[in-house]
PDB file of C-alpha atoms and ligand atoms in Angstrom:
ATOM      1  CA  UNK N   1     229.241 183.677 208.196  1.00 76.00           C
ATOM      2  CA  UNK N   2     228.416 184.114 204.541  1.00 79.00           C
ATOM      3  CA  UNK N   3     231.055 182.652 202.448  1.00 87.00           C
ATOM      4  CA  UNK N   4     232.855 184.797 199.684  1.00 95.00           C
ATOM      5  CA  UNK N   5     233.021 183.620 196.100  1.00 95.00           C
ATOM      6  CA  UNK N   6     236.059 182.572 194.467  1.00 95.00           C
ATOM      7  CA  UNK N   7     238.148 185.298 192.574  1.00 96.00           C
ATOM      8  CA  UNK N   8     238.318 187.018 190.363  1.00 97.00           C
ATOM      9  CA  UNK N   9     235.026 188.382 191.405  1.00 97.00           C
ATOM     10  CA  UNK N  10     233.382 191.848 192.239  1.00 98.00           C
ATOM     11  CA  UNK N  11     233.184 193.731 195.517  1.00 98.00           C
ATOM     12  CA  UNK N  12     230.033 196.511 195.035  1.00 98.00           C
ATOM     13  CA  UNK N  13     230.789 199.194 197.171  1.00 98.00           C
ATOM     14  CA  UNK N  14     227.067 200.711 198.179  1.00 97.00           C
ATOM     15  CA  UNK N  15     227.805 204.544 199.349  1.00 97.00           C
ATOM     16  CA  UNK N  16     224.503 205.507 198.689  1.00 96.00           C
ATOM     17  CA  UNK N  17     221.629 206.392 201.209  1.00 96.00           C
ATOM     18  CA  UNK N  18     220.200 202.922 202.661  1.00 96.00           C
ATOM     19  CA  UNK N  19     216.904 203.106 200.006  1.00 97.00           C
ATOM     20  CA  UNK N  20     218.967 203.645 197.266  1.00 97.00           C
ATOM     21  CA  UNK N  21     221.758 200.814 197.990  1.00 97.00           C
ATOM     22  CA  UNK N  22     218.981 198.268 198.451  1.00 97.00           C
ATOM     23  CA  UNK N  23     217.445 199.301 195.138  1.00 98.00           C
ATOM     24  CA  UNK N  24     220.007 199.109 193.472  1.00 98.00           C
ATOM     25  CA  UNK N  25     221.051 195.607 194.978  1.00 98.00           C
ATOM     26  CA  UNK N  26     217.887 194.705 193.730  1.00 98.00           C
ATOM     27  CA  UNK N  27     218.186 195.793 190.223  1.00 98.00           C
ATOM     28  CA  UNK N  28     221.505 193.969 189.961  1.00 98.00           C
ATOM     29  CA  UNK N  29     219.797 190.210 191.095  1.00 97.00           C
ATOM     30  CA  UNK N  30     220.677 188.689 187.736  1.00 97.00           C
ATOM     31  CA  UNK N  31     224.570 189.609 187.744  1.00 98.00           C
ATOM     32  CA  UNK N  32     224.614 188.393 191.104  1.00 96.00           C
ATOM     33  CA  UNK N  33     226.488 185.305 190.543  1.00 96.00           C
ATOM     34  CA  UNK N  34     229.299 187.924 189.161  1.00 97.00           C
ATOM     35  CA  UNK N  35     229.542 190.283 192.616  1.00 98.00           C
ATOM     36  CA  UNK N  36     231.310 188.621 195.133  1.00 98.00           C
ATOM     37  CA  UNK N  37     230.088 190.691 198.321  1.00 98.00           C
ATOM     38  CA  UNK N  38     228.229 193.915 199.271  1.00 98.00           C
ATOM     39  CA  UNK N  39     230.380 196.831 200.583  1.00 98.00           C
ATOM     40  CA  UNK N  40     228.606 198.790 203.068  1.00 97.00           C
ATOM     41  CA  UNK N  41     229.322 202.416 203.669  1.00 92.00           C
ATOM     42  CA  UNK N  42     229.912 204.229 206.942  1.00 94.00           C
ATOM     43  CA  UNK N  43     227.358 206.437 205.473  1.00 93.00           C
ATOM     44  CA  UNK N  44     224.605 204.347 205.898  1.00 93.00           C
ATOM     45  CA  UNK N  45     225.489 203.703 209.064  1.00 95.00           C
ATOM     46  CA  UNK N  46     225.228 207.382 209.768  1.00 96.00           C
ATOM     47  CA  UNK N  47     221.835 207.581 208.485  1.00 96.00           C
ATOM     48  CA  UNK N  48     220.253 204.120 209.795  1.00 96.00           C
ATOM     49  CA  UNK N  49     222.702 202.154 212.368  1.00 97.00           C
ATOM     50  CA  UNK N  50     224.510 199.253 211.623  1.00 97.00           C
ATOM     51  CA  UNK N  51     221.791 196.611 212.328  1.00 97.00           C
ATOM     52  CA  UNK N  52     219.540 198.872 210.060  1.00 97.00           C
ATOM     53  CA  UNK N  53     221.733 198.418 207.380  1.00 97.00           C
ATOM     54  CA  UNK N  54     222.384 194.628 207.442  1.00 97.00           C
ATOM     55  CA  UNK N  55     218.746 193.737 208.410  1.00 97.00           C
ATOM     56  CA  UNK N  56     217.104 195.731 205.218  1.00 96.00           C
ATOM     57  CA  UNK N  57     219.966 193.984 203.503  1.00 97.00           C
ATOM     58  CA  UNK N  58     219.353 190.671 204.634  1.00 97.00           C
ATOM     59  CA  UNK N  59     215.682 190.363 203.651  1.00 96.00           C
ATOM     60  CA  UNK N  60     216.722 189.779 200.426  1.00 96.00           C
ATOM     61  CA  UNK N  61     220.368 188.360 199.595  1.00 96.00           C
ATOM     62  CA  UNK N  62     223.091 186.134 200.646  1.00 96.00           C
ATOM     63  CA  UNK N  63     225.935 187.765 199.679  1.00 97.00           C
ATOM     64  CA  UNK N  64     228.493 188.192 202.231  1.00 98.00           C
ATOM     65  CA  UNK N  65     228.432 191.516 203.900  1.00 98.00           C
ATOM     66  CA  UNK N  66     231.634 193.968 204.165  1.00 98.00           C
ATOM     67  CA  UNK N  67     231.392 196.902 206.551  1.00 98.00           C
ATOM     68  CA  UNK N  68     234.400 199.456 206.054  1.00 97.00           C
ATOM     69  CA  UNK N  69     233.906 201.706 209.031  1.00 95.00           C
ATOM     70  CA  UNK N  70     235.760 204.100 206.407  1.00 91.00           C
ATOM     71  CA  UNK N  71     238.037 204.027 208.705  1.00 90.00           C
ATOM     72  CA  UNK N  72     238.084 201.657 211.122  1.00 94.00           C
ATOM     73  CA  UNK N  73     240.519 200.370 213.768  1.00 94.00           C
ATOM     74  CA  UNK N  74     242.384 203.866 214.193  1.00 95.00           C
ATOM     75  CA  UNK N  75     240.985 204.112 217.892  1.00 96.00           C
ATOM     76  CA  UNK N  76     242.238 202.688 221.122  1.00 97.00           C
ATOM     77  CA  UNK N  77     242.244 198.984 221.431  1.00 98.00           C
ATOM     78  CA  UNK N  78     239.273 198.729 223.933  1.00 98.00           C
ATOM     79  CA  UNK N  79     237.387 200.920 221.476  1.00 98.00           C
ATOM     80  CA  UNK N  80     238.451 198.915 218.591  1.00 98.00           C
ATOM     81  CA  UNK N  81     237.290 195.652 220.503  1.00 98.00           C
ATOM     82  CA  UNK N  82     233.728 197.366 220.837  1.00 98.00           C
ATOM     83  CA  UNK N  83     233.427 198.160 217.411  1.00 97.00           C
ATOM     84  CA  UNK N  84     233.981 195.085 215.747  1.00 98.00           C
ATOM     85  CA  UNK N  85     231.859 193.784 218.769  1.00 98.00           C
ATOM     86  CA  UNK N  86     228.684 195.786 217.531  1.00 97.00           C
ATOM     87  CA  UNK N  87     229.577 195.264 214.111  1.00 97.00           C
ATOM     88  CA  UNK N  88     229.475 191.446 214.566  1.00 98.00           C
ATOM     89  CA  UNK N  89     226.196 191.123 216.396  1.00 98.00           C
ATOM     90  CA  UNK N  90     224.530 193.330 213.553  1.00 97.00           C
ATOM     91  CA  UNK N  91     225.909 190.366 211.395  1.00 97.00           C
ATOM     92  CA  UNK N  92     228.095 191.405 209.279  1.00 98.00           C
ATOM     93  CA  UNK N  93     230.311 188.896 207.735  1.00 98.00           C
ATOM     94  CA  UNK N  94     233.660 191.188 207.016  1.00 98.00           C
ATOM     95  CA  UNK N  95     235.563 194.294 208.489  1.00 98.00           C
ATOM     96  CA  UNK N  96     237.992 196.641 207.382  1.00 98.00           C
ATOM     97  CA  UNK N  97     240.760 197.673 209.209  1.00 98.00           C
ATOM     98  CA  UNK N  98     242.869 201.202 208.626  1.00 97.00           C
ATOM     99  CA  UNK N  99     245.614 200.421 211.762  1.00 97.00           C
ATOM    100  CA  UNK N 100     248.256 203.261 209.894  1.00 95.00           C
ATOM    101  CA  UNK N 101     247.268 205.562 213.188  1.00 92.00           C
ATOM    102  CA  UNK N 102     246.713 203.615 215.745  1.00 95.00           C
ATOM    103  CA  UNK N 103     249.723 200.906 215.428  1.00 96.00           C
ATOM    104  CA  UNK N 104     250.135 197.247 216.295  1.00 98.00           C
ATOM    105  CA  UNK N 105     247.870 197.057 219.938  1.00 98.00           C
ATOM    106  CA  UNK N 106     244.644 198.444 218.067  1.00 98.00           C
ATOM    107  CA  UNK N 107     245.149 195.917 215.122  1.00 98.00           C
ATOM    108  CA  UNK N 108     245.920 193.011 218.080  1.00 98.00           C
ATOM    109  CA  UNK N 109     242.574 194.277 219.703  1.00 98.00           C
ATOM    110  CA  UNK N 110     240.851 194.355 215.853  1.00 98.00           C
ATOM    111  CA  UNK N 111     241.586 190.619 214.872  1.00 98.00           C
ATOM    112  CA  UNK N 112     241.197 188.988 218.059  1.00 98.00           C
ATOM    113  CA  UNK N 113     237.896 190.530 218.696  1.00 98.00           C
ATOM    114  CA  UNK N 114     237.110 189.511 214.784  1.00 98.00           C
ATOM    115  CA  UNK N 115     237.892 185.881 215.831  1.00 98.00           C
ATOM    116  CA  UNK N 116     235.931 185.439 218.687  1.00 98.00           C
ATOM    117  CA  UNK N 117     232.916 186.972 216.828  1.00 98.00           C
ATOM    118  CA  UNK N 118     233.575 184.913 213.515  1.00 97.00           C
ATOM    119  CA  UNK N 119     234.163 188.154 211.161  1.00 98.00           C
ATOM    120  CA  UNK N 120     236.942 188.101 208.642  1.00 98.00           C
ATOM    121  CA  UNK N 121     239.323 190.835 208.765  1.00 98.00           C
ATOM    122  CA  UNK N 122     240.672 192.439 206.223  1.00 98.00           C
ATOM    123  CA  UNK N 123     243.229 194.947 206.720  1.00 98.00           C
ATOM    124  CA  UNK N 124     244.213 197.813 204.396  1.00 98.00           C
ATOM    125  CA  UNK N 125     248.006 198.271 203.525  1.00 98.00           C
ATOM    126  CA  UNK N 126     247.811 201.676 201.244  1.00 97.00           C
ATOM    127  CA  UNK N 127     245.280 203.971 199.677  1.00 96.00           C
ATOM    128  CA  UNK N 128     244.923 204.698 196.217  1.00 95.00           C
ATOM    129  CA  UNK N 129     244.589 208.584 196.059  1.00 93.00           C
ATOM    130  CA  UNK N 130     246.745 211.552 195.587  1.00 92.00           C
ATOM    131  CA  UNK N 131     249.177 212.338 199.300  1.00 93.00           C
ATOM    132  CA  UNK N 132     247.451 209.007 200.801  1.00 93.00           C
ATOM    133  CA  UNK N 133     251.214 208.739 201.694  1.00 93.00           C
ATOM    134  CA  UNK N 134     252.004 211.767 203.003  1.00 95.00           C
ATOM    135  CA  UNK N 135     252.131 211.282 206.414  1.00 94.00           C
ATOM    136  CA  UNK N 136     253.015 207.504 206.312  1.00 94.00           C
ATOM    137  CA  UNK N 137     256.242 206.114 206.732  1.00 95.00           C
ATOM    138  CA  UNK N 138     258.047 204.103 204.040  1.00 94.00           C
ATOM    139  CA  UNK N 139     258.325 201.071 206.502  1.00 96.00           C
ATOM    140  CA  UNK N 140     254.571 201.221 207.486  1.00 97.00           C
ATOM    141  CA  UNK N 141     252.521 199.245 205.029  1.00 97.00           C
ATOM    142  CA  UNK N 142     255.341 196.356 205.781  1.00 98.00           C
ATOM    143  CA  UNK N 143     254.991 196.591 208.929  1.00 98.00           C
ATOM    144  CA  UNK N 144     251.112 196.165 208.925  1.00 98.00           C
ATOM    145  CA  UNK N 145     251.452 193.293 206.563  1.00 98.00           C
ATOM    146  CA  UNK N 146     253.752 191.488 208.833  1.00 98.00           C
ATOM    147  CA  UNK N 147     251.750 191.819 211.852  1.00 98.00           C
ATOM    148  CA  UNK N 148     248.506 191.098 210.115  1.00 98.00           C
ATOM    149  CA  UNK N 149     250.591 187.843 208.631  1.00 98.00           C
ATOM    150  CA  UNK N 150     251.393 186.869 212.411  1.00 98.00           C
ATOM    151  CA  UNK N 151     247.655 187.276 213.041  1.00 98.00           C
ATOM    152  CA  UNK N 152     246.465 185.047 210.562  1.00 98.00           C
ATOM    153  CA  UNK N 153     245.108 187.995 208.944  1.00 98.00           C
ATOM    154  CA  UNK N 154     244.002 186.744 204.808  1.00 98.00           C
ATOM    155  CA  UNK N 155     242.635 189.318 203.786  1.00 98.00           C
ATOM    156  CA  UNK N 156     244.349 192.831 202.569  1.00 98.00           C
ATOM    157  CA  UNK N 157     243.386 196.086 200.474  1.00 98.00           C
ATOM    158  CA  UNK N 158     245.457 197.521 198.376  1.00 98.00           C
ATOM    159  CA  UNK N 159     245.138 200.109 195.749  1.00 97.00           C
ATOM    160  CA  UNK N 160     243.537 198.629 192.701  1.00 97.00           C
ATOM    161  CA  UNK N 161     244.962 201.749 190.810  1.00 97.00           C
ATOM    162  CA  UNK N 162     248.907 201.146 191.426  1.00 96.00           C
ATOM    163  CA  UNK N 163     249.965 198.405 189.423  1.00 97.00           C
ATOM    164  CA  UNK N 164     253.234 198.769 190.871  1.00 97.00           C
ATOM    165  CA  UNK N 165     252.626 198.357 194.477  1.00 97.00           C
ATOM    166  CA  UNK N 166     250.118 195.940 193.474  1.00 98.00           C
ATOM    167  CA  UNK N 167     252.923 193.526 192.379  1.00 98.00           C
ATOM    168  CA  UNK N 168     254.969 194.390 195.578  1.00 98.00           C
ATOM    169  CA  UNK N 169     252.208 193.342 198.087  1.00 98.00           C
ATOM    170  CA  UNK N 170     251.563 190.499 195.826  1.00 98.00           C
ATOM    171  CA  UNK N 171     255.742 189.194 195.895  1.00 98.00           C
ATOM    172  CA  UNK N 172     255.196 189.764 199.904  1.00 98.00           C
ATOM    173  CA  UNK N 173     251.456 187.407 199.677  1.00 98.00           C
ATOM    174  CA  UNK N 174     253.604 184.593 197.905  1.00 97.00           C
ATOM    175  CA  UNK N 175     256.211 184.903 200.511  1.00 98.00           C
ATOM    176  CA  UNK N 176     254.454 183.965 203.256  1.00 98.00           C
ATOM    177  CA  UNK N 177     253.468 180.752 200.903  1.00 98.00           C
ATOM    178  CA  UNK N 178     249.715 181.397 202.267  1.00 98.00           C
ATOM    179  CA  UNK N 179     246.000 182.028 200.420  1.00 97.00           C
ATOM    180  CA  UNK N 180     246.290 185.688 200.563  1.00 98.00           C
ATOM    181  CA  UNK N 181     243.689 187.981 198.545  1.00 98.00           C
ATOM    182  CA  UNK N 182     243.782 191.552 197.759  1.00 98.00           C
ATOM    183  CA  UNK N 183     240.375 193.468 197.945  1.00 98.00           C
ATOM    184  CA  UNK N 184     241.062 196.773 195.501  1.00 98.00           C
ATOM    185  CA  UNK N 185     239.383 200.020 195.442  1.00 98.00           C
ATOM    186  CA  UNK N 186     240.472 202.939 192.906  1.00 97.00           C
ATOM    187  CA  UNK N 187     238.780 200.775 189.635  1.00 96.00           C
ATOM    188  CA  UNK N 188     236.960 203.198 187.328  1.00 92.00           C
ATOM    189  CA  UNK N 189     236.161 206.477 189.151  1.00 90.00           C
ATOM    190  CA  UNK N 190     240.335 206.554 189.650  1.00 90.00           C
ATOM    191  CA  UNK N 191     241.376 205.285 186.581  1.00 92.00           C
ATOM    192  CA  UNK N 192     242.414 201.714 187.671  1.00 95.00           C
ATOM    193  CA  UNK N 193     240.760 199.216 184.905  1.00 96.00           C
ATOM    194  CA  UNK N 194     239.891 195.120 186.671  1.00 97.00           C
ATOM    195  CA  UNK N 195     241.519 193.863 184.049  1.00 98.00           C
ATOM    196  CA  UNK N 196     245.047 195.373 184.876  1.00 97.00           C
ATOM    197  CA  UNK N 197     244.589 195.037 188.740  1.00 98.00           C
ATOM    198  CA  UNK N 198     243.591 191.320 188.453  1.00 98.00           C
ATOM    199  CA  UNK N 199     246.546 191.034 186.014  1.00 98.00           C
ATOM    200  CA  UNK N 200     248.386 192.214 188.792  1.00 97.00           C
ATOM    201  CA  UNK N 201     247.291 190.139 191.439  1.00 98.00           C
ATOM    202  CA  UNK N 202     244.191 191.590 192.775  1.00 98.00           C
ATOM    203  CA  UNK N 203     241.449 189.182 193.630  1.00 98.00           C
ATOM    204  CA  UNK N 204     238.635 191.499 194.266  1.00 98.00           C
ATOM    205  CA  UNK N 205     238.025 194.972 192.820  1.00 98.00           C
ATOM    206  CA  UNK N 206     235.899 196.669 194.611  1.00 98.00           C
ATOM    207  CA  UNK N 207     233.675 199.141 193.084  1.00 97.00           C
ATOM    208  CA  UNK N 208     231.357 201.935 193.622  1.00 97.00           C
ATOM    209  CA  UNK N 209     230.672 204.950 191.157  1.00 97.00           C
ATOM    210  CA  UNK N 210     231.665 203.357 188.575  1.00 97.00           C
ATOM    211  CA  UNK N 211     228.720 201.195 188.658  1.00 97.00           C
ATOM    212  CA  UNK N 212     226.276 202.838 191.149  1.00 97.00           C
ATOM    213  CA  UNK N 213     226.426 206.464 189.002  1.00 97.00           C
ATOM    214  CA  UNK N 214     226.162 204.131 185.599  1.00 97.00           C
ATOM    215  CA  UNK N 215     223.223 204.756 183.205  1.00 97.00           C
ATOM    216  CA  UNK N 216     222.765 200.784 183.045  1.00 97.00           C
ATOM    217  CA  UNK N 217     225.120 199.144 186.385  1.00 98.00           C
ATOM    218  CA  UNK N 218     224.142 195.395 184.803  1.00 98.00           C
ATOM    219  CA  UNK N 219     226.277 196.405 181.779  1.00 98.00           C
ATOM    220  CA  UNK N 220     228.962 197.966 183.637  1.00 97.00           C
ATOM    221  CA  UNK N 221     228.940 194.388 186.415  1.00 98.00           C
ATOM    222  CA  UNK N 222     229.022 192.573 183.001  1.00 98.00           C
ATOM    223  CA  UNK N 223     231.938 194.478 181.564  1.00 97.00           C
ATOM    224  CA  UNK N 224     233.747 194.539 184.122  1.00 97.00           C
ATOM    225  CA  UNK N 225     233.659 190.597 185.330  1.00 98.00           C
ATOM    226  CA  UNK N 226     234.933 189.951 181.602  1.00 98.00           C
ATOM    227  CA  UNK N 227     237.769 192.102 182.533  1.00 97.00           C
ATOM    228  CA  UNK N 228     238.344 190.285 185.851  1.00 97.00           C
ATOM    229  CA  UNK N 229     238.361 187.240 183.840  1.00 98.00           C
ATOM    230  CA  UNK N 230     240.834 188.094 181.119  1.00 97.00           C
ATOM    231  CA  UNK N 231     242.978 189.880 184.002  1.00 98.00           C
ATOM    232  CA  UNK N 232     242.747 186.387 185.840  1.00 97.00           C
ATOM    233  CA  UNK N 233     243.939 184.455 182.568  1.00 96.00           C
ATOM    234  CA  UNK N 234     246.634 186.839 181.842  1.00 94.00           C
ATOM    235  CA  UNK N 235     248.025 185.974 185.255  1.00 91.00           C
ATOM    236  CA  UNK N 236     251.897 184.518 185.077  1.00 80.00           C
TER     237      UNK N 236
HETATM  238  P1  LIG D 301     234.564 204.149 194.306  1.00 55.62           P
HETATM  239  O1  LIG D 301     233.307 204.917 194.124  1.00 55.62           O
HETATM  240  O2  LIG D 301     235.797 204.983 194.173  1.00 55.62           O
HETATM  241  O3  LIG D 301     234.472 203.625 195.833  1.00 55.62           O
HETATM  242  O4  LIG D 301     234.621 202.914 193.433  1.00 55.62           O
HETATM  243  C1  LIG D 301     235.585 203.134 196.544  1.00 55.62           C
HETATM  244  C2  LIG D 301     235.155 202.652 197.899  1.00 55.62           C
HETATM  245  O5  LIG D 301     236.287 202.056 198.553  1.00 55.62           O
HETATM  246  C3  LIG D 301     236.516 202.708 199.820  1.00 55.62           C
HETATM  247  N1  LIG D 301     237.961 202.794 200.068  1.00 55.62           N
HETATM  248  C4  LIG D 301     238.842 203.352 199.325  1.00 55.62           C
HETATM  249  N2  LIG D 301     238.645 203.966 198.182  1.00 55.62           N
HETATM  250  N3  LIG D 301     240.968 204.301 198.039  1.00 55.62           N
HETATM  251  C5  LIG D 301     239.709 204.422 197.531  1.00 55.62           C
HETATM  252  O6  LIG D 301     239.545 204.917 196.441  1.00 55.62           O
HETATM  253  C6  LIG D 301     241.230 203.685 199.178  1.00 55.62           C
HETATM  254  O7  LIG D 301     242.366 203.552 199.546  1.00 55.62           O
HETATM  255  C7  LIG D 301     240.098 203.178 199.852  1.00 55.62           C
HETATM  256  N4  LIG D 301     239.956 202.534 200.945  1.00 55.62           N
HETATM  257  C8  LIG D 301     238.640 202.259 201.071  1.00 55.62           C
HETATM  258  C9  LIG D 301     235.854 204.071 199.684  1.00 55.62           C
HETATM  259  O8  LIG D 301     235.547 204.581 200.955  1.00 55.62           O
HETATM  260  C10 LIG D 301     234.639 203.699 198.851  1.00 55.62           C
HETATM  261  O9  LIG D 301     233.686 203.083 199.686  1.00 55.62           O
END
């Protein structure tokens, strides 16, 4: 497994077509140091497999590899089990979980099978857009937390654009008096600014428009790990 940097640090999340991810991952070699992993899309997947994806990617970087089956874990648990399964022996080094339909057995099924394959899970507590609540339950993001926590689970997202429940999940991390970090998408394209999340307690922002659909990405890595930084400092 490909370790992950130390925060604060930046997630790029590739949703591009496989030629144009790789391209791109090539253009930004000399702010590597600055992105902490690759993101890679369900998308790709669609267009060249799994093992397509991490084998072009693999050619020609290090960095730890995060597939979000965008979204993953809502199946059965044997399904689950199989999915992380084939994820694994493609290689990748991360995986996301979304258990808010499937419940407690699928997320079981998720980490377990992560374990014996040696893939980190991360599991997401709450989106970032518009009605991603809507058919949740208040209780439900605690709930996942808690079971993830009696999993040994380290990894969570949360939205990158809610300061608010930012600082919740954060008060919960301390709680458990563990190394938990937060993975955040909703930076730039929806509003959230690194420097506010990481304020807030987010170790990771992950992000994908904002620097994929840029004129010049380098600038916008560069700008953006400065904001991590001062985010990081401003901690209390
Ligand atoms: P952008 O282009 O918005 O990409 O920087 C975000 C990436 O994160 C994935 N993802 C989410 N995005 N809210 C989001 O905005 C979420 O709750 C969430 N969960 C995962 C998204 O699929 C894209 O790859």
């Amino acid at each position: 497994m490909n370790n992950i940097k130390k925060p604060p640090s930046i997630i790029l999340s590739l949703d591009l077509p496989i030629e144009n991810a790789v391209n791109l991952v090539k253009d930004l070699k000399e702010v590597s140091a600055k992105i902490a992993a690759l993101k890679v899309s369900s998308l790709q997947v669609m267009e060249v497999g799994i093992k397509g994806v991490v084998s072009e990617l693999r050619t020609f970087t290090d960095l730890p590899i995060i597939y979000d089956h965008q979204k993953g874990c809502t199946d059965i648990p044997a399904i689950v089990e199989r999915q992380v399964n084939a994820s694994a022996e493609a290689g990748v080094d991360f995986l996301i979980a979304v258990p808010q339909g499937a419940g407690p057995k699928s997320l079981e099924s998720f980490v377990d099978a992560c374990r014996k394959k040696s893939v980190e899970p991360i599991v997401l507590l709450e989106m970032t857009h518009e009605g991603a609540n809507e058919y949740i339950k208040e209780d439900t993001s605690k709930k996942i937390f808690e079971k993830a926590i009696e999993l040994g689970v380290n990894y969570f997202v949360v939205p990158g654009n809610k300061v608010e429940s930012i600082q919740m999940y954060k008060g919960w991390a301390e709680e458990t008096g563990r190394d938990i970090k937060f993975m955040s998408p909703g930076i730039g394209a929806q509003g959230g600014s690194a420097k506010e999340a990481v304020r807030a307690g987010v170790d990771y922002p992950i992000v994908g428009r904002a620097i994929y659909q840029a004129e010049k990405p380098i600038e916008i890595v560069n700008r953006m790990y400065v904001e991590c930084l001062e985010g990081f400092n401003g901690r209390k």
